[in-house]
Tab-separated table of C-alpha atoms and ligand atoms in Angstrom:
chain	number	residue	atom	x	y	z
A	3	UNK	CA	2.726	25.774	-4.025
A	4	UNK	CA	1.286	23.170	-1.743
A	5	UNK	CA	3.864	22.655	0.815
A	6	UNK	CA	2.424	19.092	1.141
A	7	UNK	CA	4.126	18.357	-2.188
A	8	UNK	CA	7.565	17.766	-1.036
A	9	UNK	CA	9.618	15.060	0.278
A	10	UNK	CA	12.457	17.045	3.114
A	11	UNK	CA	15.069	16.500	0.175
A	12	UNK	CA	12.868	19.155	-2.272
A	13	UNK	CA	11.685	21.188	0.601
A	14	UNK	CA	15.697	21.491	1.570
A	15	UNK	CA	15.934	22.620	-1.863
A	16	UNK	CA	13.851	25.326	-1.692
A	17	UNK	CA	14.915	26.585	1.020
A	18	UNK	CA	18.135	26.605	0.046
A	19	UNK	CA	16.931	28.584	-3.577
A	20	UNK	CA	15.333	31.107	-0.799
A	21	UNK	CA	18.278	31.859	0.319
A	22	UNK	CA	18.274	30.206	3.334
A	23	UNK	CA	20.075	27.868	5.995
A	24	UNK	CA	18.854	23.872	4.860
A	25	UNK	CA	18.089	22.670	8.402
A	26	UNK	CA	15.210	25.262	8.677
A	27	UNK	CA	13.770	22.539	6.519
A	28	UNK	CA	13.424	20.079	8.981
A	29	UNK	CA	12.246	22.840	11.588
A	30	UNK	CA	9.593	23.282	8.762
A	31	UNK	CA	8.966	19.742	8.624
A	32	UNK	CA	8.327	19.229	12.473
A	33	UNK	CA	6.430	22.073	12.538
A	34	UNK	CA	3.996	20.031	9.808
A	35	UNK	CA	4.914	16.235	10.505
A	36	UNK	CA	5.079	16.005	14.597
A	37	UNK	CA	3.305	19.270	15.619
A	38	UNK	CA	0.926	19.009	12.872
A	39	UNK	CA	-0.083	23.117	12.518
A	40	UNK	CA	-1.709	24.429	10.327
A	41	UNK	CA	-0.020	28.101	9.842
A	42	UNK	CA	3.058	29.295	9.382
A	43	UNK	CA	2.516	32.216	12.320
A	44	UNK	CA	2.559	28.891	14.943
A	45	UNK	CA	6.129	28.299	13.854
A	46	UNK	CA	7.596	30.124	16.739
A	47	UNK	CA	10.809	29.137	16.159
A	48	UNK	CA	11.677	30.731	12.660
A	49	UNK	CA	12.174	34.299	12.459
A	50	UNK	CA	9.339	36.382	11.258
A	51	UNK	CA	11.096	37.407	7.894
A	52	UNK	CA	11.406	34.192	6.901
A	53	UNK	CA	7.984	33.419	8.006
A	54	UNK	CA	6.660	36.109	5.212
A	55	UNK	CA	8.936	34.679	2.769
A	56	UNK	CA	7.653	31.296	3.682
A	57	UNK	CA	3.892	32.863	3.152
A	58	UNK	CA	4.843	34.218	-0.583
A	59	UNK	CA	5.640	30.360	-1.830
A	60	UNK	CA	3.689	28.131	0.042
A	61	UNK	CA	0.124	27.213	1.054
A	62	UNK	CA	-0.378	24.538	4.026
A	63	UNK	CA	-2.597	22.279	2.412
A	64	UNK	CA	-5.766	23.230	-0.271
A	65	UNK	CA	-8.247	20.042	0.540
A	66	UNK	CA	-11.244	20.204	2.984
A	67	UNK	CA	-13.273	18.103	4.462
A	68	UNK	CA	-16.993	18.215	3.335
A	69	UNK	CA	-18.674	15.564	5.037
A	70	UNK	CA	-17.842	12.943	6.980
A	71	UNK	CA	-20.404	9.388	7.693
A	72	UNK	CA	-19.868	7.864	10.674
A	73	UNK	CA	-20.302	4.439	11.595
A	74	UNK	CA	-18.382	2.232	14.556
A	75	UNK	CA	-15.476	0.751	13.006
A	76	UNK	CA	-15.613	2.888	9.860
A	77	UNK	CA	-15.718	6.585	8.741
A	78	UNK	CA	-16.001	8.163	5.358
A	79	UNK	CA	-14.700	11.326	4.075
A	80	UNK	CA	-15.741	13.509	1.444
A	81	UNK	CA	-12.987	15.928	0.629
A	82	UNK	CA	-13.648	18.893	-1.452
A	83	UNK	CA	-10.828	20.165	-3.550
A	84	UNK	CA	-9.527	23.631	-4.526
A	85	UNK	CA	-11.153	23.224	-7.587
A	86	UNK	CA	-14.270	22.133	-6.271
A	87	UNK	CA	-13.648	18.397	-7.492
A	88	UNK	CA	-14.654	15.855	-4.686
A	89	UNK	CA	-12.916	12.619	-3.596
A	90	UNK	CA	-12.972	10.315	-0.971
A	91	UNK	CA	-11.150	8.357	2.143
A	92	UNK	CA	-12.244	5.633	3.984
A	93	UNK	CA	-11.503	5.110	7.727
A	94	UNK	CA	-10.985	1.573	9.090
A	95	UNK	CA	-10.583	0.968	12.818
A	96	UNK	CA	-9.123	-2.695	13.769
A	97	UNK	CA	-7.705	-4.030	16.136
A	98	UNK	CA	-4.200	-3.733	14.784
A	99	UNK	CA	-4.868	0.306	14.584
A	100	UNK	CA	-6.440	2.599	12.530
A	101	UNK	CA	-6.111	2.133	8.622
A	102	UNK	CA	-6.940	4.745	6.010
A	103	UNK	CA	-8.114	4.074	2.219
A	104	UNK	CA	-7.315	6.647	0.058
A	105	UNK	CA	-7.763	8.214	-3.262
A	106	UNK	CA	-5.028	8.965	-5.946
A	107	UNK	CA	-7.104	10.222	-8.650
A	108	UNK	CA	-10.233	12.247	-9.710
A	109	UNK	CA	-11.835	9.713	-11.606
A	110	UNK	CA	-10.496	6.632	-13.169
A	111	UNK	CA	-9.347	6.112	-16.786
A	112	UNK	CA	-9.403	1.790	-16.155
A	113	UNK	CA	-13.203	1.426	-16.872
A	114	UNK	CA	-13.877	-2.008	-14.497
A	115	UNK	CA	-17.216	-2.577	-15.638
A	116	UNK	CA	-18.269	-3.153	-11.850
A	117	UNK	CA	-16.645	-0.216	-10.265
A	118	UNK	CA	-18.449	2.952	-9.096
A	119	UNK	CA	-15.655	5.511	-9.570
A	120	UNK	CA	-14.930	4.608	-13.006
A	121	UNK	CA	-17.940	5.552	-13.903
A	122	UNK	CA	-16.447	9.112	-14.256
A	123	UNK	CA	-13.534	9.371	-16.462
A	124	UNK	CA	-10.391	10.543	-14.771
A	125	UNK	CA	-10.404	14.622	-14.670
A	126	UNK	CA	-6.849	14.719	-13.384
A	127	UNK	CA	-4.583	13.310	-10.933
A	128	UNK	CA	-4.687	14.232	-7.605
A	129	UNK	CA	-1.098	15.920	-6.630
A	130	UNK	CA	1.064	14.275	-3.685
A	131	UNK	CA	0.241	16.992	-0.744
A	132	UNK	CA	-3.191	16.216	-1.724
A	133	UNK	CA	-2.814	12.374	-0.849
A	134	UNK	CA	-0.861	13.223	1.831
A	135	UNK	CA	-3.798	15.600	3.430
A	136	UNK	CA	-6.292	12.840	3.516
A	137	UNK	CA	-4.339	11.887	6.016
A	138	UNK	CA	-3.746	14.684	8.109
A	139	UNK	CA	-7.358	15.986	8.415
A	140	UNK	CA	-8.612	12.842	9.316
A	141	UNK	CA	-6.120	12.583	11.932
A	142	UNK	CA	-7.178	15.571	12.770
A	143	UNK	CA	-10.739	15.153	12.879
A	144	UNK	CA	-10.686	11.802	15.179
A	145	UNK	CA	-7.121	12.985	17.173
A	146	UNK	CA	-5.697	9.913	16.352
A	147	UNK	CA	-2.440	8.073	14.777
A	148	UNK	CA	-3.388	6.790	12.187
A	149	UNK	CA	-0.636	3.279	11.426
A	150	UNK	CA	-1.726	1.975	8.117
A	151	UNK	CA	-2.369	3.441	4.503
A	152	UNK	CA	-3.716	1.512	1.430
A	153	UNK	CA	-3.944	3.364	-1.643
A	154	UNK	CA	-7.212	1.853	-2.848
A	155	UNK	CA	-9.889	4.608	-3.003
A	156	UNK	CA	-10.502	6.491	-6.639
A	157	UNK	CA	-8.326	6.191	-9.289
A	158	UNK	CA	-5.497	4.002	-10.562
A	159	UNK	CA	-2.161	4.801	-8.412
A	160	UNK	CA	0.023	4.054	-10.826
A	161	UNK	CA	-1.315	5.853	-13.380
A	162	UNK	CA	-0.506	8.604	-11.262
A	163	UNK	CA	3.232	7.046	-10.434
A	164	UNK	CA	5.313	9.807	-9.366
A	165	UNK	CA	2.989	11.368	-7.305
A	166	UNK	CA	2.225	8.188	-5.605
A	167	UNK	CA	5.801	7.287	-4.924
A	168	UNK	CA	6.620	11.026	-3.585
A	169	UNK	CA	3.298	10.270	-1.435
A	170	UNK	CA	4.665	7.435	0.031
A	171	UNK	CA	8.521	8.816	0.764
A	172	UNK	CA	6.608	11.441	2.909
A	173	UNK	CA	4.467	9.455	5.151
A	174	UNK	CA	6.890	6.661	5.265
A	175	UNK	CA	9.747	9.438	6.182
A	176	UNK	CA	10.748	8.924	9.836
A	177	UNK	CA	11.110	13.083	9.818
A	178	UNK	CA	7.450	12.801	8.349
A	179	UNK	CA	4.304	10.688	9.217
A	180	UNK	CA	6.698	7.737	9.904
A	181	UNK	CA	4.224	5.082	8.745
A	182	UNK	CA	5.743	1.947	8.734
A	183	UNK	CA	6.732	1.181	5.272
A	184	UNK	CA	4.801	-2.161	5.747
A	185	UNK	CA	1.883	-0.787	6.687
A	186	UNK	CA	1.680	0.876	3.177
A	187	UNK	CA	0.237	-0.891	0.513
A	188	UNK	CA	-0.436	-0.080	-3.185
A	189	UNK	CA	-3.598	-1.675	-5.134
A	190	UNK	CA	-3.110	-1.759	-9.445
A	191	UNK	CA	-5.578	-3.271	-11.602
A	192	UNK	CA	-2.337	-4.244	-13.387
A	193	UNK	CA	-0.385	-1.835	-14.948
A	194	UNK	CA	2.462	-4.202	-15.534
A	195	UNK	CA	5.407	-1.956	-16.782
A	196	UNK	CA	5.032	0.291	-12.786
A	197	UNK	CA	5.024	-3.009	-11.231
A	198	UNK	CA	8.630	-3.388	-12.216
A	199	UNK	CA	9.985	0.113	-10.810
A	200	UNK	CA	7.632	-0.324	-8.065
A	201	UNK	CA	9.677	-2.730	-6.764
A	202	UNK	CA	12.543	-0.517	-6.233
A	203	UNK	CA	10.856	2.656	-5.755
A	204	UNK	CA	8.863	1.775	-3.214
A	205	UNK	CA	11.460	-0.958	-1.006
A	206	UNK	CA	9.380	-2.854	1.407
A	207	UNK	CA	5.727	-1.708	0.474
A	208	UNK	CA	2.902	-4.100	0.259
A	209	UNK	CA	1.651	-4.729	-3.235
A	210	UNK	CA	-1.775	-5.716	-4.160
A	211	UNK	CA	-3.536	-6.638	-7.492
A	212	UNK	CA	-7.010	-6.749	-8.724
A	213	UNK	CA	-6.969	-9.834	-10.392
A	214	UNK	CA	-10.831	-10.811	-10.606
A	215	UNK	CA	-10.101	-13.291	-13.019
A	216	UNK	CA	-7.894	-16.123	-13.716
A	217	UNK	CA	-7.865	-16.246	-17.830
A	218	UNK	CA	-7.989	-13.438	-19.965
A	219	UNK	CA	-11.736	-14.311	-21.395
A	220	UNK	CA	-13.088	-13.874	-17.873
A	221	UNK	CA	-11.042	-10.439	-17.405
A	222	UNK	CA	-11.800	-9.435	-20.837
A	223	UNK	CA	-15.278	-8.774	-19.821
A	224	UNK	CA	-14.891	-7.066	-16.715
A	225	UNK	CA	-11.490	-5.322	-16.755
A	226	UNK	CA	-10.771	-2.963	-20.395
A	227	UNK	CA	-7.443	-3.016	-19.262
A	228	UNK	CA	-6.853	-6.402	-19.826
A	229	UNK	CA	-7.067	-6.131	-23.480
A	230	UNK	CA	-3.185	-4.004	-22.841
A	231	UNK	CA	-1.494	-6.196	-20.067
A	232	UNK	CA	-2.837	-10.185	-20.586
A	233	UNK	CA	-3.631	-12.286	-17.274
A	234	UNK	CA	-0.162	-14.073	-18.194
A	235	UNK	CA	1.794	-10.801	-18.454
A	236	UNK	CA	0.735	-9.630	-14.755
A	237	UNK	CA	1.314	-13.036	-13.301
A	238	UNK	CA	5.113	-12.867	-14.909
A	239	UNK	CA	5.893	-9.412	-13.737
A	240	UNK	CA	4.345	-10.294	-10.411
A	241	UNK	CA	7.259	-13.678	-10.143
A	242	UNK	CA	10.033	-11.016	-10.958
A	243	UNK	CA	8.388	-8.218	-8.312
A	244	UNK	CA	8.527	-11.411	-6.153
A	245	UNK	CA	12.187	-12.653	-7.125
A	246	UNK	CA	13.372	-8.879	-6.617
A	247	UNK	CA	11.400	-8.083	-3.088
A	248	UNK	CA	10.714	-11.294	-1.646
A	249	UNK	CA	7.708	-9.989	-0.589
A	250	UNK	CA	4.230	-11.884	-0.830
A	251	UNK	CA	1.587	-10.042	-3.508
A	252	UNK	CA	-2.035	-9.629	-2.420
A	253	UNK	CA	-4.422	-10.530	-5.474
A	254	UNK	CA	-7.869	-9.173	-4.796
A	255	UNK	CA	-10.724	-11.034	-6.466
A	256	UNK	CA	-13.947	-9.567	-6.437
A	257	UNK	CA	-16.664	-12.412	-6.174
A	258	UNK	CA	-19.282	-11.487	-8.840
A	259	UNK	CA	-22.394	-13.836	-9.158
A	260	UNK	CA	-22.192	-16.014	-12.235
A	261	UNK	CA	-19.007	-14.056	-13.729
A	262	UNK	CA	-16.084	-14.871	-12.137
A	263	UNK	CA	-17.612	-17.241	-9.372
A	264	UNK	CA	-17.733	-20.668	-10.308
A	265	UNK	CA	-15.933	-23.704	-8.985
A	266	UNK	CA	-13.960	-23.841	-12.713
A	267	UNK	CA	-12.915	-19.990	-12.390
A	268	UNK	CA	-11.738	-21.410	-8.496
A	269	UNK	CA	-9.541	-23.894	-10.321
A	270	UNK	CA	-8.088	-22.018	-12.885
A	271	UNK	CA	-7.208	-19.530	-10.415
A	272	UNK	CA	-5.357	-22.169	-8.332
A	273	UNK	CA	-3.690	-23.332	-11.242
A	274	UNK	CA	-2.514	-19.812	-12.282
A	275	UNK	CA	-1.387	-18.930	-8.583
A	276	UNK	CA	0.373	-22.210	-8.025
A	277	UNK	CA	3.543	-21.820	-6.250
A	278	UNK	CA	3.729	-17.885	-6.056
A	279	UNK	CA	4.432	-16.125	-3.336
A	280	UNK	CA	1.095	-14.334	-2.479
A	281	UNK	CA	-2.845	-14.800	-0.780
A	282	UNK	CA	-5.483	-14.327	-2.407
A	283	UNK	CA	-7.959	-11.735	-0.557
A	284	UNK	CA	-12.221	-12.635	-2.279
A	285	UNK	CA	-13.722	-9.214	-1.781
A	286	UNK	CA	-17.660	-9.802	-1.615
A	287	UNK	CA	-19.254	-7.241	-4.071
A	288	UNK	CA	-20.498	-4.601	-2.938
A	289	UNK	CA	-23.402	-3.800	-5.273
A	290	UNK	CA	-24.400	-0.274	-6.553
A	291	UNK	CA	-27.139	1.508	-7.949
A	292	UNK	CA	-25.911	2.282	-11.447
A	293	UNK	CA	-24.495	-1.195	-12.110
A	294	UNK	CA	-26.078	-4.430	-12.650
A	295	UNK	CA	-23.161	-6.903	-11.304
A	296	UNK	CA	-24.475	-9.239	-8.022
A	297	UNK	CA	-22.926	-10.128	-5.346
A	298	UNK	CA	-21.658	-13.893	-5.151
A	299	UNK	CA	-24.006	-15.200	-2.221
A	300	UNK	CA	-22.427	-16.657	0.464
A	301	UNK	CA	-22.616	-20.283	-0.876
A	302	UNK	CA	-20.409	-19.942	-3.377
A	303	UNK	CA	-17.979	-17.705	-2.153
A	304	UNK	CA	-17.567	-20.416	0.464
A	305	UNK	CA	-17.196	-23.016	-1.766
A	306	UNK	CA	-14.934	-21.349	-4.053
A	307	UNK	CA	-12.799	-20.432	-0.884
A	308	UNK	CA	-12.379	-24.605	-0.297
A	309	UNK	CA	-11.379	-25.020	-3.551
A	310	UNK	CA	-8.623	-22.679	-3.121
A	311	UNK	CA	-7.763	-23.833	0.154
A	312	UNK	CA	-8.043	-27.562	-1.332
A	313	UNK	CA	-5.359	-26.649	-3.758
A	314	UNK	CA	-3.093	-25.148	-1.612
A	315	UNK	CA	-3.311	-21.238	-2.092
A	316	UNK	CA	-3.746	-19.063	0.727
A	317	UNK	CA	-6.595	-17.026	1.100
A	318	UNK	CA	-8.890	-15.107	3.045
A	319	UNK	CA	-12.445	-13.615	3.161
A	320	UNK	CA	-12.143	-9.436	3.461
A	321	UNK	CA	-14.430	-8.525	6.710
A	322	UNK	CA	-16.615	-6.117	5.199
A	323	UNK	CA	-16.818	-2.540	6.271
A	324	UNK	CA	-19.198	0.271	5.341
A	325	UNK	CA	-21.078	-0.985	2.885
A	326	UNK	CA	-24.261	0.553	5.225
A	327	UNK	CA	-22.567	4.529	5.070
A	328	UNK	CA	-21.968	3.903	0.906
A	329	UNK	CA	-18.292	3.179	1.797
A	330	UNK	CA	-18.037	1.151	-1.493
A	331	UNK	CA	-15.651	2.728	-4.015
A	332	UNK	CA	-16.610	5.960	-5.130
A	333	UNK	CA	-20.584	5.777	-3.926
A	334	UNK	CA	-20.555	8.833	-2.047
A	335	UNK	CA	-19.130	10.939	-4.466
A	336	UNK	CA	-21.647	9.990	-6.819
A	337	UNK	CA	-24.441	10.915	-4.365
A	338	UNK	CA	-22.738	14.258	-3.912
A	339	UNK	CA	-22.588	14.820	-7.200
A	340	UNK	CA	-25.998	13.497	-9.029
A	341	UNK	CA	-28.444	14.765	-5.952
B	13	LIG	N1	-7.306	1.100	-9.313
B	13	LIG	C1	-6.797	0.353	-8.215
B	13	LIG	C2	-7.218	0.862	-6.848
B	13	LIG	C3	-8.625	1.344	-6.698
B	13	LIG	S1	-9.909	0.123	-6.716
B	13	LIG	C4	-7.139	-1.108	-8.377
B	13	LIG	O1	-7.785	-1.453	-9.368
B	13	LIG	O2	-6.713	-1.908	-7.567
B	13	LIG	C5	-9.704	-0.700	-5.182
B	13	LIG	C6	-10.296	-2.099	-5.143
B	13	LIG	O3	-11.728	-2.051	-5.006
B	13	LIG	C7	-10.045	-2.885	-6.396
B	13	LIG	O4	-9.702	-4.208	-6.098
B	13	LIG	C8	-11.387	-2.807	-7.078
B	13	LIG	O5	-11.537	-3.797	-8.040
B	13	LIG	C9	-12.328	-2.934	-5.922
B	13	LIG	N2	-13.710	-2.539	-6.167
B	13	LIG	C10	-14.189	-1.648	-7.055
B	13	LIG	N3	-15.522	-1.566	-6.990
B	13	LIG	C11	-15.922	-2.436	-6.022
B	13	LIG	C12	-17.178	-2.809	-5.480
B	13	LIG	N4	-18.305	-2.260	-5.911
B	13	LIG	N5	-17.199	-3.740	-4.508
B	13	LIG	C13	-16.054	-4.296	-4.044
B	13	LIG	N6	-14.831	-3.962	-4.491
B	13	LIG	C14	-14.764	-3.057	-5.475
């Protein structure tokens, strides 16, 4: 067992099924958390029986990192799994600190018709330690804190809930990573019956949405998933996630050219947004290989940005990063994999 999988509460559980003393968690946890080593042998402070015993159940961490692009404000990872499955992580340096992307899945079972990783169909989740190591060796690699996570590389995160949620206890876990719990945000294409536990599960976490369209017809012909949860249905569990957390909602919108673009898809959004707590974040797309979607030129996402501002919604341009080192979604992964 990946000892990256547990919160302290399941690790003190163990422990206590070995047989022994349940603060030698927390020792444990230091050891991994604060000290960050990598071997049970640097643990100097737990007896060398226990140490063995320790060895018999427990791995520290299975993930690797394979490659690594560097560019100045941006790094991306290639991880290579125990099973020799790939994923990704992408590094953003601002000025507010350093901010990590990071995968939940292998593959993606959503199908967005303009996204790289869901090209490939999801081959399983990814477990929690394995989340949680993206982290770690990329500390590791630049010896640096790193102060903000989004969970918005491969893979839907809430179709991989649990794991997710454990994933976030840990880092958030003053005993653990101690990320600030709002410096953790969670991107869904929608899946509106997690938004609802999310809310408690996950207290004070940011939540964002990839909207991409404001009516159904629009979504209906980029996002597959919209044919389960309707535009109307995410907007309605997004007012009671709002009600319940009184926290504002991020809805991304991906500005494709002549899809979901024009000044009446600017509108309808406003109308559809009106009076919710949230901002809307246009995400110029980044255009790949394999897909024949176009980026919005500037023109238009401009304009469609006044409209929005015009009717009152709040709303913001996302800086781009990496689209030079293939940071975009999934685009290194696919190199890896089809060269
Ligand atoms: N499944 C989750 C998280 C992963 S996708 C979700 O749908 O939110 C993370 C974000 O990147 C989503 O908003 C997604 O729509 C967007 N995205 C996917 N491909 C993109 C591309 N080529 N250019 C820009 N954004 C992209």
């Amino acid at each position: 067992m990946n000892i990256y999988d547990l919160t302290l509460k399941e690790l003190e559980e163990k422990i206590i099924e070995m047989g022994e003393k349940k603060y030698k968690a927390l020792q444990i946890y230091t050891w991994l958390y604060k000290k960050k080593v990598k071997s049970f042998d640097e643990m100097t402070d737990i007896k060398k029986e226990f140490i063995e015993k320790l060895k018999e159940n427990f791995v520290i961490g299975t993930i690797k990192i394979e490659q690594v692009e560097r560019d100045k404000d941006v790094n991306k990872y290639l991880f290579r799994l125990s099973d020799n499955e790939f994923i990704e992580a992408v590094l953003m340096r601002h000025d507010y600190g350093l901010s990590i992307c990071v995968s939940s899945q292998i593959g993606c079972n959503m199908g967005c018709k303009f996204c790289e990783s869901g090209r490939r169909k999801k081959v399983r989740n990814l477990t929690t330690g394995e989340v949680v190591e993206q982290i770690l060796l990329v500390e590791e690699d630049l010896k640096e804190r790193i102060s903000h996570v989004v969970v918005m590389g491969i893979g839907e995160p809430f179709d991989n809930y649990e794991n997710i949620i454990r994933f976030i206890r840990i880092i958030n876990d003053p005993k653990g990573l101690e990320i600030g719990i709002r410096h953790i945000t969670v991107s869904t294409c929608g899946l509106v019956i997690k938004i609802d536990s999310f809310a408690h599960d996950a207290e004070g976490a940011n939540l964002a949405v990839s909207l991409h369209a404001p009516t159904n017809e629009v979504r209906n012909k980029i996002m597959p998933i919209n044919k389960v949860y309707k535009v109307e249905e995410i907007i309605s569990a997004i007012k009671k996630y709002i009600e319940k957390t009184n926290r504002r909602v991020t809805f991304e919108y991906i500005m494709l050219k002549d899809i979901n673009d024009t000044d009446k898809c600017a509108e309808d959004l406003s109308k559809l947004l009106k009076g919710i707590n949230c901002y809307v974040n246009l995400i110029p797309y980044n255009e790949t290989a394999n897909i024949e979607f176009k980026r919005s030129d500037m023109f238009q996402i401009m304009k469609f940005y006044d409209i929005l501002k015009k009717n009152n919604i709040n709303v913001t341009i996302r800086r781009e990063f990496g689209s030079k080192i293939s940071a975009a979604c999934g685009q290194l992964r696919s190199k890896k994999e089809e060269a």
